[in-house]
Coordinates of N, CA and C and ligand atoms in Angstrom, one line a residue:
M23 N 46.4 -60.7 -5.8 CA 47.5 -59.8 -6.2 C 48.2 -60.4 -7.4
L24 N 48.7 -61.6 -7.2 CA 49.4 -62.3 -8.3 C 48.5 -62.4 -9.5
E25 N 47.2 -62.8 -9.3 CA 46.2 -62.9 -10.4 C 46.1 -61.6 -11.2
G26 N 46.1 -60.5 -10.4 CA 46.0 -59.2 -11.1 C 47.2 -58.9 -12.0
K27 N 48.4 -59.3 -11.4 CA 49.6 -59.1 -12.2 C 49.7 -60.0 -13.4
A28 N 49.2 -61.2 -13.3 CA 49.2 -62.1 -14.4 C 48.2 -61.6 -15.5
I29 N 47.1 -61.1 -15.0 CA 46.1 -60.6 -16.0 C 46.7 -59.4 -16.8
L30 N 47.4 -58.5 -16.0 CA 48.0 -57.3 -16.6 C 49.1 -57.8 -17.6
A31 N 49.9 -58.7 -17.2 CA 50.9 -59.2 -18.2 C 50.3 -59.8 -19.4
A32 N 49.2 -60.6 -19.2 CA 48.5 -61.2 -20.4 C 48.0 -60.1 -21.4
R33 N 47.5 -59.0 -20.8 CA 47.0 -57.9 -21.6 C 48.2 -57.2 -22.4
I34 N 49.3 -57.1 -21.6 CA 50.5 -56.5 -22.3 C 51.0 -57.3 -23.4
R35 N 50.9 -58.7 -23.2 CA 51.3 -59.6 -24.3 C 50.4 -59.3 -25.6
E36 N 49.1 -59.2 -25.3 CA 48.2 -58.9 -26.4 C 48.6 -57.5 -27.1
L37 N 48.9 -56.6 -26.2 CA 49.3 -55.2 -26.7 C 50.6 -55.3 -27.6
I38 N 51.5 -56.1 -27.1 CA 52.8 -56.3 -27.9 C 52.4 -56.9 -29.3
E39 N 51.6 -58.0 -29.2 CA 51.3 -58.7 -30.4 C 50.6 -57.8 -31.4
L40 N 49.6 -57.0 -30.9 CA 48.8 -56.1 -31.8 C 49.7 -55.0 -32.3
T41 N 50.6 -54.5 -31.5 CA 51.5 -53.5 -31.9 C 52.3 -53.9 -33.1
V42 N 52.8 -55.2 -33.1 CA 53.6 -55.7 -34.2 C 52.7 -55.9 -35.4
L43 N 51.4 -56.3 -35.2 CA 50.6 -56.7 -36.4 C 49.9 -55.5 -37.0
V44 N 49.6 -54.4 -36.2 CA 48.7 -53.4 -36.7 C 49.3 -52.4 -37.6
D45 N 48.5 -51.9 -38.5 CA 48.9 -50.7 -39.3 C 47.7 -49.8 -39.3
G46 N 48.0 -48.5 -39.4 CA 46.8 -47.6 -39.3 C 47.3 -46.2 -39.4
P47 N 46.4 -45.2 -39.2 CA 46.8 -43.8 -39.3 C 47.6 -43.4 -38.1
E48 N 48.4 -42.3 -38.3 CA 49.2 -41.8 -37.2 C 48.4 -41.4 -36.0
S49 N 47.2 -40.9 -36.2 CA 46.3 -40.5 -35.1 C 46.0 -41.7 -34.2
M50 N 45.8 -42.9 -34.8 CA 45.5 -44.1 -34.0 C 46.7 -44.4 -33.2
F51 N 47.9 -44.4 -33.7 CA 49.1 -44.7 -33.0 C 49.3 -43.7 -31.8
A52 N 49.0 -42.4 -32.1 CA 49.2 -41.4 -31.1 C 48.2 -41.6 -30.0
E53 N 47.0 -41.9 -30.3 CA 46.0 -42.1 -29.2 C 46.4 -43.3 -28.4
A54 N 46.8 -44.4 -29.1 CA 47.1 -45.6 -28.3 C 48.4 -45.3 -27.4
A55 N 49.3 -44.6 -27.9 CA 50.5 -44.3 -27.1 C 50.2 -43.4 -25.9
D56 N 49.3 -42.5 -26.1 CA 48.8 -41.7 -24.9 C 48.2 -42.6 -23.8
R57 N 47.4 -43.5 -24.3 CA 46.7 -44.4 -23.3 C 47.7 -45.3 -22.6
V58 N 48.7 -45.8 -23.4 CA 49.7 -46.6 -22.7 C 50.5 -45.8 -21.7
A59 N 50.8 -44.5 -22.1 CA 51.5 -43.6 -21.2 C 50.8 -43.5 -19.8
A60 N 49.4 -43.5 -19.9 CA 48.6 -43.3 -18.7 C 48.8 -44.6 -17.8
V61 N 48.9 -45.8 -18.4 CA 49.1 -47.0 -17.7 C 50.5 -47.0 -17.1
V62 N 51.5 -46.6 -17.9 CA 52.8 -46.5 -17.3 C 52.9 -45.7 -16.1
S63 N 52.2 -44.5 -16.1 CA 52.2 -43.7 -14.9 C 51.6 -44.3 -13.7
I64 N 50.6 -45.2 -13.9 CA 50.0 -45.9 -12.7 C 51.1 -46.8 -12.1
L65 N 51.8 -47.5 -13.0 CA 52.8 -48.5 -12.5 C 54.0 -47.8 -11.9
R66 N 54.4 -46.7 -12.5 CA 55.6 -46.0 -12.0 C 55.3 -45.4 -10.6
A67 N 54.1 -45.0 -10.4 CA 53.7 -44.4 -9.1 C 53.8 -45.5 -8.0
A68 N 53.7 -46.7 -8.4 CA 53.6 -47.8 -7.4 C 54.9 -48.5 -7.1
T69 N 56.0 -48.0 -7.7 CA 57.3 -48.6 -7.4 C 58.4 -47.6 -7.3
D70 N 59.4 -48.0 -6.4 CA 60.7 -47.2 -6.3 C 61.7 -47.7 -7.3
S71 N 61.5 -48.9 -7.9 CA 62.5 -49.5 -8.8 C 62.6 -48.6 -10.0
E72 N 63.9 -48.5 -10.5 CA 64.1 -47.8 -11.7 C 64.2 -48.8 -12.9
P73 N 63.4 -48.5 -13.9 CA 63.5 -49.4 -15.1 C 64.9 -49.6 -15.6
G74 N 65.3 -50.8 -15.9 CA 66.7 -51.0 -16.4 C 67.7 -51.3 -15.4
V75 N 67.4 -51.0 -14.1 CA 68.4 -51.2 -13.1 C 68.2 -52.6 -12.5
P76 N 69.3 -53.5 -12.5 CA 69.1 -54.9 -12.1 C 68.3 -54.9 -10.7
A77 N 67.3 -55.7 -10.7 CA 66.4 -55.8 -9.5 C 66.8 -57.1 -8.7
G78 N 67.4 -58.1 -9.4 CA 67.7 -59.3 -8.6 C 66.5 -59.9 -8.0
R79 N 65.6 -60.4 -8.9 CA 64.3 -60.8 -8.4 C 64.3 -62.1 -7.6
G80 N 65.5 -62.8 -7.6 CA 65.6 -64.0 -6.7 C 65.5 -65.3 -7.5
W81 N 65.5 -66.3 -6.7 CA 65.7 -67.7 -7.2 C 64.9 -68.6 -6.3
P82 N 64.2 -69.6 -6.7 CA 64.1 -70.1 -8.1 C 63.2 -69.1 -8.9
P83 N 63.1 -69.4 -10.2 CA 62.3 -68.5 -11.0 C 60.8 -68.4 -10.5
G84 N 60.3 -67.2 -10.5 CA 59.0 -66.9 -10.0 C 58.1 -66.3 -11.1
V85 N 57.1 -65.5 -10.6 CA 56.1 -64.9 -11.5 C 56.7 -63.9 -12.4
D86 N 57.9 -63.4 -12.1 CA 58.5 -62.3 -12.9 C 59.6 -62.9 -13.8
D87 N 59.8 -64.2 -13.8 CA 60.8 -64.8 -14.6 C 60.7 -64.5 -16.1
A88 N 61.9 -64.4 -16.7 CA 61.9 -64.0 -18.2 C 61.3 -65.0 -19.1
L89 N 61.3 -66.3 -18.7 CA 60.7 -67.3 -19.6 C 59.4 -67.9 -19.1
E90 N 59.3 -68.1 -17.8 CA 58.1 -68.8 -17.3 C 57.2 -67.9 -16.4
G91 N 57.6 -66.7 -16.2 CA 56.8 -65.8 -15.3 C 55.5 -65.3 -15.9
V92 N 54.4 -65.8 -15.3 CA 53.1 -65.3 -15.8 C 52.9 -63.8 -15.6
G93 N 53.7 -63.3 -14.7 CA 53.6 -61.8 -14.4 C 54.6 -61.0 -15.2
N94 N 55.4 -61.7 -16.1 CA 56.3 -60.9 -16.9 C 55.9 -61.0 -18.4
P95 N 55.5 -59.8 -18.9 CA 54.9 -59.8 -20.3 C 55.9 -60.3 -21.3
L96 N 57.2 -60.2 -21.0 CA 58.2 -60.7 -22.0 C 58.2 -62.3 -22.0
A97 N 57.8 -62.9 -21.0 CA 57.8 -64.4 -20.9 C 56.6 -64.9 -21.8
P98 N 56.8 -65.9 -22.6 CA 55.7 -66.3 -23.5 C 54.4 -66.6 -22.8
P99 N 54.2 -67.2 -21.7 CA 55.2 -67.8 -20.7 C 55.3 -69.3 -21.0
M100 N 56.4 -69.8 -20.5 CA 56.6 -71.3 -20.6 C 56.0 -72.0 -19.4
I101 N 55.2 -73.0 -19.7 CA 54.5 -73.6 -18.6 C 55.2 -75.0 -18.3
I102 N 55.8 -75.0 -17.1 CA 56.6 -76.2 -16.7 C 55.7 -77.2 -16.1
G103 N 55.9 -78.5 -16.6 CA 55.2 -79.6 -16.0 C 53.8 -79.7 -16.4
H104 N 53.5 -79.6 -17.7 CA 52.1 -79.7 -18.1 C 51.7 -81.2 -18.1
P105 N 50.4 -81.4 -18.1 CA 49.8 -82.8 -18.0 C 50.4 -83.7 -19.1
G106 N 50.8 -84.9 -18.7 CA 51.3 -85.8 -19.7 C 52.9 -85.7 -19.7
E107 N 53.4 -85.0 -18.8 CA 54.8 -84.6 -18.6 C 55.7 -85.6 -17.9
S108 N 56.6 -85.0 -17.2 CA 57.6 -85.7 -16.4 C 57.5 -87.2 -16.3
G109 N 58.2 -87.9 -17.1 CA 58.2 -89.3 -17.0 C 59.0 -89.8 -15.9
A110 N 59.1 -91.1 -15.7 CA 59.8 -91.7 -14.6 C 61.3 -91.5 -14.8
D111 N 61.7 -91.2 -16.1 CA 63.1 -91.0 -16.4 C 63.6 -89.6 -16.0
G112 N 62.8 -88.8 -15.3 CA 63.2 -87.6 -14.8 C 63.2 -86.4 -15.8
E113 N 62.5 -86.6 -16.9 CA 62.4 -85.6 -17.9 C 61.6 -84.4 -17.4
V114 N 61.9 -83.2 -17.8 CA 61.0 -82.1 -17.5 C 60.3 -81.8 -18.8
A115 N 59.0 -81.6 -18.7 CA 58.2 -81.3 -19.9 C 57.6 -79.9 -19.7
A116 N 57.6 -79.2 -20.8 CA 57.0 -77.8 -20.7 C 56.2 -77.5 -22.0
L117 N 55.3 -76.6 -21.9 CA 54.6 -76.1 -23.1 C 54.8 -74.6 -23.2
V118 N 55.0 -74.2 -24.4 CA 55.2 -72.8 -24.7 C 54.6 -72.4 -26.0
T119 N 53.9 -71.3 -26.1 CA 53.4 -70.8 -27.4 C 54.0 -69.4 -27.7
L120 N 54.7 -69.3 -28.8 CA 55.3 -68.0 -29.2 C 54.3 -67.3 -30.1
G121 N 54.5 -66.0 -30.3 CA 53.6 -65.3 -31.1 C 54.3 -64.5 -32.2
S122 N 53.5 -63.7 -32.9 CA 54.1 -62.9 -34.1 C 55.3 -62.1 -33.6
A123 N 55.2 -61.6 -32.4 CA 56.3 -60.7 -31.9 C 57.6 -61.5 -31.8
H124 N 57.5 -62.8 -31.8 CA 58.7 -63.7 -31.7 C 59.2 -64.1 -33.0
E125 N 58.7 -63.6 -34.1 CA 59.1 -64.1 -35.4 C 60.5 -63.7 -35.8
G126 N 61.2 -64.6 -36.4 CA 62.5 -64.4 -37.0 C 62.4 -64.4 -38.5
A127 N 62.8 -65.5 -39.1 CA 62.6 -65.6 -40.6 C 61.1 -65.6 -40.8
P128 N 60.6 -65.2 -41.9 CA 59.1 -65.1 -42.1 C 58.4 -66.4 -41.8
G129 N 57.4 -66.2 -40.9 CA 56.5 -67.4 -40.6 C 57.1 -68.4 -39.6
R130 N 58.3 -68.1 -39.1 CA 58.9 -69.0 -38.1 C 59.4 -68.3 -36.9
A131 N 59.6 -69.0 -35.8 CA 60.1 -68.3 -34.6 C 61.6 -67.9 -34.7
H132 N 61.9 -66.8 -34.1 CA 63.3 -66.3 -34.1 C 64.2 -67.4 -33.4
G133 N 65.4 -67.6 -34.0 CA 66.3 -68.6 -33.4 C 66.8 -68.2 -32.0
G134 N 66.8 -66.9 -31.7 CA 67.2 -66.5 -30.3 C 66.2 -66.9 -29.3
W135 N 64.9 -66.8 -29.6 CA 63.9 -67.2 -28.7 C 63.9 -68.8 -28.6
V136 N 64.2 -69.4 -29.7 CA 64.3 -70.9 -29.6 C 65.4 -71.3 -28.6
A137 N 66.5 -70.6 -28.7 CA 67.7 -70.9 -27.9 C 67.3 -70.6 -26.4
A138 N 66.6 -69.5 -26.2 CA 66.2 -69.1 -24.8 C 65.4 -70.2 -24.2
I139 N 64.4 -70.7 -25.0 CA 63.6 -71.7 -24.4 C 64.4 -73.0 -24.1
L140 N 65.3 -73.3 -25.0 CA 66.1 -74.5 -24.7 C 67.1 -74.3 -23.5
D141 N 67.6 -73.1 -23.4 CA 68.4 -72.7 -22.2 C 67.7 -72.9 -20.9
H142 N 66.5 -72.3 -20.9 CA 65.6 -72.4 -19.7 C 65.3 -73.9 -19.4
A143 N 65.0 -74.7 -20.5 CA 64.6 -76.1 -20.3 C 65.8 -76.9 -19.6
V144 N 67.0 -76.7 -20.1 CA 68.1 -77.4 -19.5 C 68.4 -77.0 -18.1
G145 N 68.1 -75.6 -17.8 CA 68.3 -75.2 -16.4 C 67.3 -75.8 -15.5
R146 N 66.1 -76.0 -16.0 CA 65.0 -76.6 -15.2 C 65.4 -78.1 -15.0
A147 N 65.9 -78.7 -16.0 CA 66.2 -80.2 -15.9 C 67.3 -80.4 -14.8
A148 N 68.3 -79.5 -14.9 CA 69.4 -79.6 -13.9 C 68.9 -79.4 -12.5
A149 N 68.0 -78.4 -12.3 CA 67.4 -78.1 -11.0 C 66.6 -79.3 -10.5
Q150 N 65.8 -79.8 -11.5 CA 64.9 -81.0 -11.1 C 65.7 -82.2 -10.6
A151 N 66.9 -82.3 -11.3 CA 67.8 -83.5 -11.0 C 68.6 -83.2 -9.7
G152 N 68.4 -82.0 -9.1 CA 69.1 -81.7 -7.8 C 70.4 -81.0 -8.0
S153 N 70.7 -80.5 -9.2 CA 71.9 -79.8 -9.5 C 71.7 -78.4 -10.1
P154 N 71.0 -77.5 -9.4 CA 70.7 -76.2 -10.1 C 72.0 -75.5 -10.4
G155 N 72.1 -75.0 -11.6 CA 73.3 -74.3 -12.0 C 73.1 -73.3 -13.1
M156 N 74.2 -72.7 -13.6 CA 74.1 -71.7 -14.7 C 74.7 -72.3 -15.9
T157 N 74.1 -72.0 -17.0 CA 74.6 -72.5 -18.3 C 75.9 -71.8 -18.6
V158 N 76.9 -72.6 -18.9 CA 78.2 -72.0 -19.4 C 78.4 -72.3 -20.9
S159 N 77.7 -73.3 -21.4 CA 77.8 -73.6 -22.8 C 76.4 -74.2 -23.3
L160 N 76.0 -73.7 -24.4 CA 74.7 -74.2 -25.0 C 74.9 -74.3 -26.5
T161 N 74.8 -75.5 -27.0 CA 74.9 -75.7 -28.5 C 73.5 -76.1 -29.0
V162 N 73.0 -75.3 -29.9 CA 71.7 -75.4 -30.5 C 71.7 -75.9 -31.9
D163 N 70.9 -76.9 -32.2 CA 70.8 -77.3 -33.6 C 69.4 -77.0 -34.1
Y164 N 69.3 -76.3 -35.1 CA 68.0 -75.9 -35.7 C 67.7 -76.9 -36.8
H165 N 66.7 -77.8 -36.6 CA 66.5 -78.9 -37.6 C 65.5 -78.5 -38.7
R166 N 64.4 -77.8 -38.2 CA 63.4 -77.3 -39.2 C 62.7 -76.1 -38.5
A167 N 61.8 -75.5 -39.2 CA 61.1 -74.3 -38.7 C 60.4 -74.6 -37.4
T168 N 60.7 -73.7 -36.4 CA 59.9 -73.8 -35.2 C 58.8 -72.8 -35.4
P169 N 57.5 -73.3 -35.4 CA 56.4 -72.3 -35.6 C 56.0 -71.5 -34.4
Y170 N 55.3 -70.4 -34.7 CA 54.7 -69.7 -33.6 C 53.2 -69.8 -33.8
G171 N 52.5 -69.5 -32.7 CA 51.0 -69.6 -32.7 C 50.4 -70.9 -32.4
V172 N 51.3 -71.9 -32.1 CA 50.9 -73.2 -31.7 C 51.7 -73.6 -30.5
P173 N 51.1 -74.5 -29.6 CA 51.9 -74.9 -28.5 C 53.1 -75.8 -28.9
L174 N 54.2 -75.5 -28.3 CA 55.4 -76.2 -28.5 C 55.7 -77.1 -27.3
D175 N 56.0 -78.3 -27.6 CA 56.3 -79.3 -26.6 C 57.8 -79.3 -26.3
V176 N 58.2 -79.0 -25.1 CA 59.6 -78.9 -24.7 C 60.0 -80.0 -23.7
R177 N 61.0 -80.7 -24.0 CA 61.5 -81.8 -23.2 C 62.9 -81.6 -22.8
S178 N 63.3 -81.9 -21.6 CA 64.7 -81.7 -21.2 C 65.0 -82.7 -20.1
R179 N 66.3 -83.0 -19.9 CA 66.8 -83.9 -18.9 C 68.3 -83.7 -18.6
R180 N 68.7 -84.0 -17.4 CA 70.1 -84.1 -17.0 C 70.6 -85.4 -17.6
V181 N 71.8 -85.3 -18.3 CA 72.3 -86.4 -18.9 C 73.5 -87.0 -18.1
D182 N 74.2 -86.1 -17.4 CA 75.4 -86.6 -16.7 C 75.9 -85.5 -15.8
Q183 N 76.8 -85.9 -14.9 CA 77.4 -84.9 -14.0 C 78.8 -85.3 -13.7
A184 N 79.7 -84.3 -13.7 CA 81.1 -84.5 -13.3 C 81.6 -83.4 -12.5
G185 N 81.7 -83.6 -11.2 CA 82.0 -82.5 -10.3 C 80.9 -81.5 -10.3
R186 N 81.3 -80.2 -10.6 CA 80.3 -79.1 -10.6 C 79.7 -79.0 -12.0
K187 N 80.2 -79.8 -13.0 CA 79.6 -79.7 -14.3 C 78.4 -80.6 -14.5
V188 N 77.4 -80.1 -15.0 CA 76.2 -80.8 -15.3 C 75.9 -80.8 -16.8
F189 N 75.7 -82.0 -17.4 CA 75.4 -82.0 -18.8 C 73.9 -82.3 -19.0
A190 N 73.3 -81.5 -19.8 CA 71.8 -81.7 -20.0 C 71.5 -81.5 -21.5
S191 N 70.3 -82.0 -21.9 CA 69.9 -81.8 -23.3 C 68.4 -81.5 -23.3
A192 N 68.0 -80.9 -24.4 CA 66.6 -80.5 -24.5 C 66.2 -80.5 -26.0
E193 N 64.9 -80.7 -26.2 CA 64.3 -80.5 -27.6 C 63.0 -79.7 -27.5
I194 N 62.7 -79.2 -28.7 CA 61.4 -78.6 -28.9 C 60.7 -79.4 -30.0
L195 N 59.5 -79.8 -29.8 CA 58.8 -80.6 -30.7 C 57.4 -79.9 -31.1
T196 N 57.1 -80.2 -32.3 CA 55.7 -79.8 -32.7 C 55.2 -80.9 -33.6
D197 N 54.0 -81.3 -33.5 CA 53.4 -82.5 -34.2 C 54.4 -83.7 -34.1
G198 N 55.0 -83.8 -33.0 CA 55.8 -85.0 -32.7 C 57.2 -84.9 -33.4
Q199 N 57.5 -83.8 -34.1 CA 58.8 -83.7 -34.8 C 59.7 -82.7 -34.1
V200 N 60.9 -83.0 -33.9 CA 61.9 -82.1 -33.3 C 62.2 -81.0 -34.2
T201 N 62.0 -79.8 -33.8 CA 62.3 -78.6 -34.6 C 63.7 -78.1 -34.2
A202 N 64.1 -78.2 -32.9 CA 65.4 -77.7 -32.5 C 65.8 -78.5 -31.3
S203 N 67.1 -78.7 -31.1 CA 67.6 -79.4 -29.9 C 68.8 -78.8 -29.4
A204 N 69.2 -79.1 -28.2 CA 70.3 -78.4 -27.6 C 71.0 -79.4 -26.6
T205 N 72.4 -79.2 -26.6 CA 73.1 -79.9 -25.5 C 73.7 -78.7 -24.7
A206 N 73.9 -78.9 -23.4 CA 74.4 -77.9 -22.6 C 75.3 -78.4 -21.5
T207 N 76.2 -77.5 -21.1 CA 76.9 -77.7 -19.9 C 76.5 -76.6 -18.9
L208 N 76.2 -77.0 -17.7 CA 75.9 -76.0 -16.6 C 76.9 -76.3 -15.5
V209 N 77.1 -75.2 -14.7 CA 78.0 -75.3 -13.6 C 77.1 -75.0 -12.3
T210 N 77.2 -76.0 -11.4 CA 76.4 -75.8 -10.2 C 77.0 -74.6 -9.4
V211 N 76.1 -73.8 -8.8 CA 76.6 -72.7 -8.0 C 75.8 -72.8 -6.6
R212 N 76.6 -72.8 -5.6 CA 76.0 -73.0 -4.3 C 74.9 -72.0 -3.9
A213 N 75.1 -70.8 -4.3 CA 74.1 -69.8 -4.0 C 72.8 -70.1 -4.6
L214 N 72.8 -70.7 -5.8 CA 71.5 -71.1 -6.4 C 70.9 -72.3 -5.6
A215 N 71.8 -73.3 -5.3 CA 71.3 -74.5 -4.7 C 70.7 -74.1 -3.3
N216 N 71.3 -73.2 -2.6 CA 70.7 -72.8 -1.3 C 69.4 -72.1 -1.4
K217 N 69.2 -71.4 -2.5 CA 67.9 -70.7 -2.7 C 66.9 -71.5 -3.4
A218 N 67.3 -72.6 -4.0 CA 66.4 -73.4 -4.7 C 65.5 -74.3 -3.9
G219 N 65.6 -74.2 -2.6 CA 64.7 -74.8 -1.6 C 64.7 -76.3 -1.7
G220 N 65.7 -76.9 -1.1 CA 65.8 -78.4 -1.0 C 66.5 -79.0 -2.2
E221 N 66.7 -78.2 -3.3 CA 67.4 -78.8 -4.4 C 68.9 -78.6 -4.1
R222 N 69.6 -79.7 -4.1 CA 71.0 -79.7 -3.7 C 72.0 -79.8 -4.8
P223 N 73.1 -79.1 -4.6 CA 74.1 -79.1 -5.6 C 74.8 -80.5 -5.7
G224 N 75.4 -80.8 -6.8 CA 76.0 -82.1 -6.9 C 77.4 -82.1 -6.2
P225 N 78.0 -83.3 -6.3 CA 79.3 -83.4 -5.6 C 80.3 -82.4 -6.2
G226 N 81.1 -81.8 -5.3 CA 82.2 -80.9 -5.8 C 81.7 -79.5 -6.1
S227 N 80.5 -79.2 -5.7 CA 80.0 -77.9 -6.0 C 80.7 -76.8 -5.1
D228 N 80.7 -75.6 -5.6 CA 81.5 -74.6 -4.9 C 80.9 -74.2 -3.6
Ligands
MFK28 C1 65.7 -73.7 -10.2 C2 65.1 -73.6 -11.6 C3 66.1 -73.2 -12.7 C4 65.4 -72.7 -13.9 C5 66.2 -72.4 -15.1 C6 66.9 -71.1 -15.1 C7 67.6 -71.0 -16.4 C8 68.4 -69.8 -16.5 C9 69.4 -70.1 -17.6 C10 70.4 -69.0 -17.7 O1 70.0 -68.0 -18.3 S1 71.9 -69.2 -17.0 C11 72.6 -67.6 -17.4 C12 73.7 -67.6 -18.5 N1 74.9 -68.1 -17.9 C13 75.6 -67.3 -17.2 O2 75.4 -66.1 -16.9 C14 76.9 -68.0 -16.6 C15 78.1 -67.1 -16.8 N2 79.2 -67.8 -16.2 C16 79.5 -67.6 -14.9 O3 78.9 -66.8 -14.2 C17 80.6 -68.5 -14.3 O4 81.2 -69.2 -15.4 C18 80.0 -69.5 -13.3 C19 79.7 -68.7 -12.0 C20 78.8 -70.3 -13.8 C21 81.1 -70.5 -12.9 O5 82.3 -69.8 -12.6 P1 83.3 -70.4 -11.5 O6 84.5 -69.5 -11.5 O7 82.5 -70.8 -10.3 O8 83.7 -71.9 -12.2 P2 84.9 -72.3 -13.1 O9 85.2 -71.2 -14.1 O10 86.0 -72.7 -12.2 O11 84.3 -73.5 -13.9 C22 83.8 -74.6 -13.3 C23 84.0 -75.8 -14.2 O12 83.2 -75.5 -15.4 C24 84.0 -75.6 -16.6 N3 83.5 -74.6 -17.5 C25 83.4 -73.3 -17.3 N4 83.0 -72.7 -18.5 C26 82.8 -73.7 -19.4 C27 82.4 -73.7 -20.7 N5 82.0 -72.6 -21.3 N6 82.3 -74.9 -21.3 C28 82.6 -76.0 -20.7 N7 83.0 -76.1 -19.4 C29 83.1 -74.9 -18.8 C30 85.4 -75.2 -16.1 O13 86.4 -75.8 -16.9 C31 85.4 -76.0 -14.7 O14 85.6 -77.3 -14.9 P3 86.4 -78.3 -13.9 O15 85.5 -78.3 -12.6 O16 86.5 -79.6 -14.6 O17 87.7 -77.6 -13.7

């Protein structure tokens, strides 16, 4: 079941990428739109959920997650814990490949997507360190172009904790060079910690 959803999401990612790249006659767009509409009706018939209405898909992030969900076509997806990852120092390593649909300035990834990746990375680092929380502040530095179409190496870690506040940092690297980095403050939230399955909030959590 999951495999089927992951395959569907992968096809939709291709569809998004091609929609951005393609140019052609109106008739080709019309035919493609009709065929997509047929797919939409298959999915709509299988759910009671209304598009756009918050579904509250749960915690921790799963197959439908916005950044790492293999079943979410909007997720690049970000692969957490790739080989050669998580060192003894508690770093979280991830791989992510953006595409043309994520372009901002010509030939480089959009800064909003870069920030989203870094936000997710610090969230993962806080959770791995036993302090799952929500980002309340994220400062991003864009050092050089973050490319798309190539795997990006993402590293993050919890740096410190004071009561419910968790401080974390993250970088995106390509060819061993940092393209963007972030520092973040997260606040532990008991509801997340309870759902994160064994990951416990830090001292002073609500
Ligand atoms: C398990 C795997 C995890 C995977 C990663 C998932 C990544 C997802 C990343 C996200 O997208 S997070 C979503 C974006 N963030 C939000 O939606 C958070 C919006 N903010 C809130 O909902 C509330 O601020 C929150 C529930 C997090 C906290 O509200 P509270 O009322 O419980 O806390 P409070 O306002 O008392 O603040 C707690 C502490 O944080 C401090 N604080 C709050 N906002 C701050 C800020 N902006 N900067 C610095 N510190 C801040 C605040 O001063 C205080 O410090 P002290 O404990 O020292 O008094």
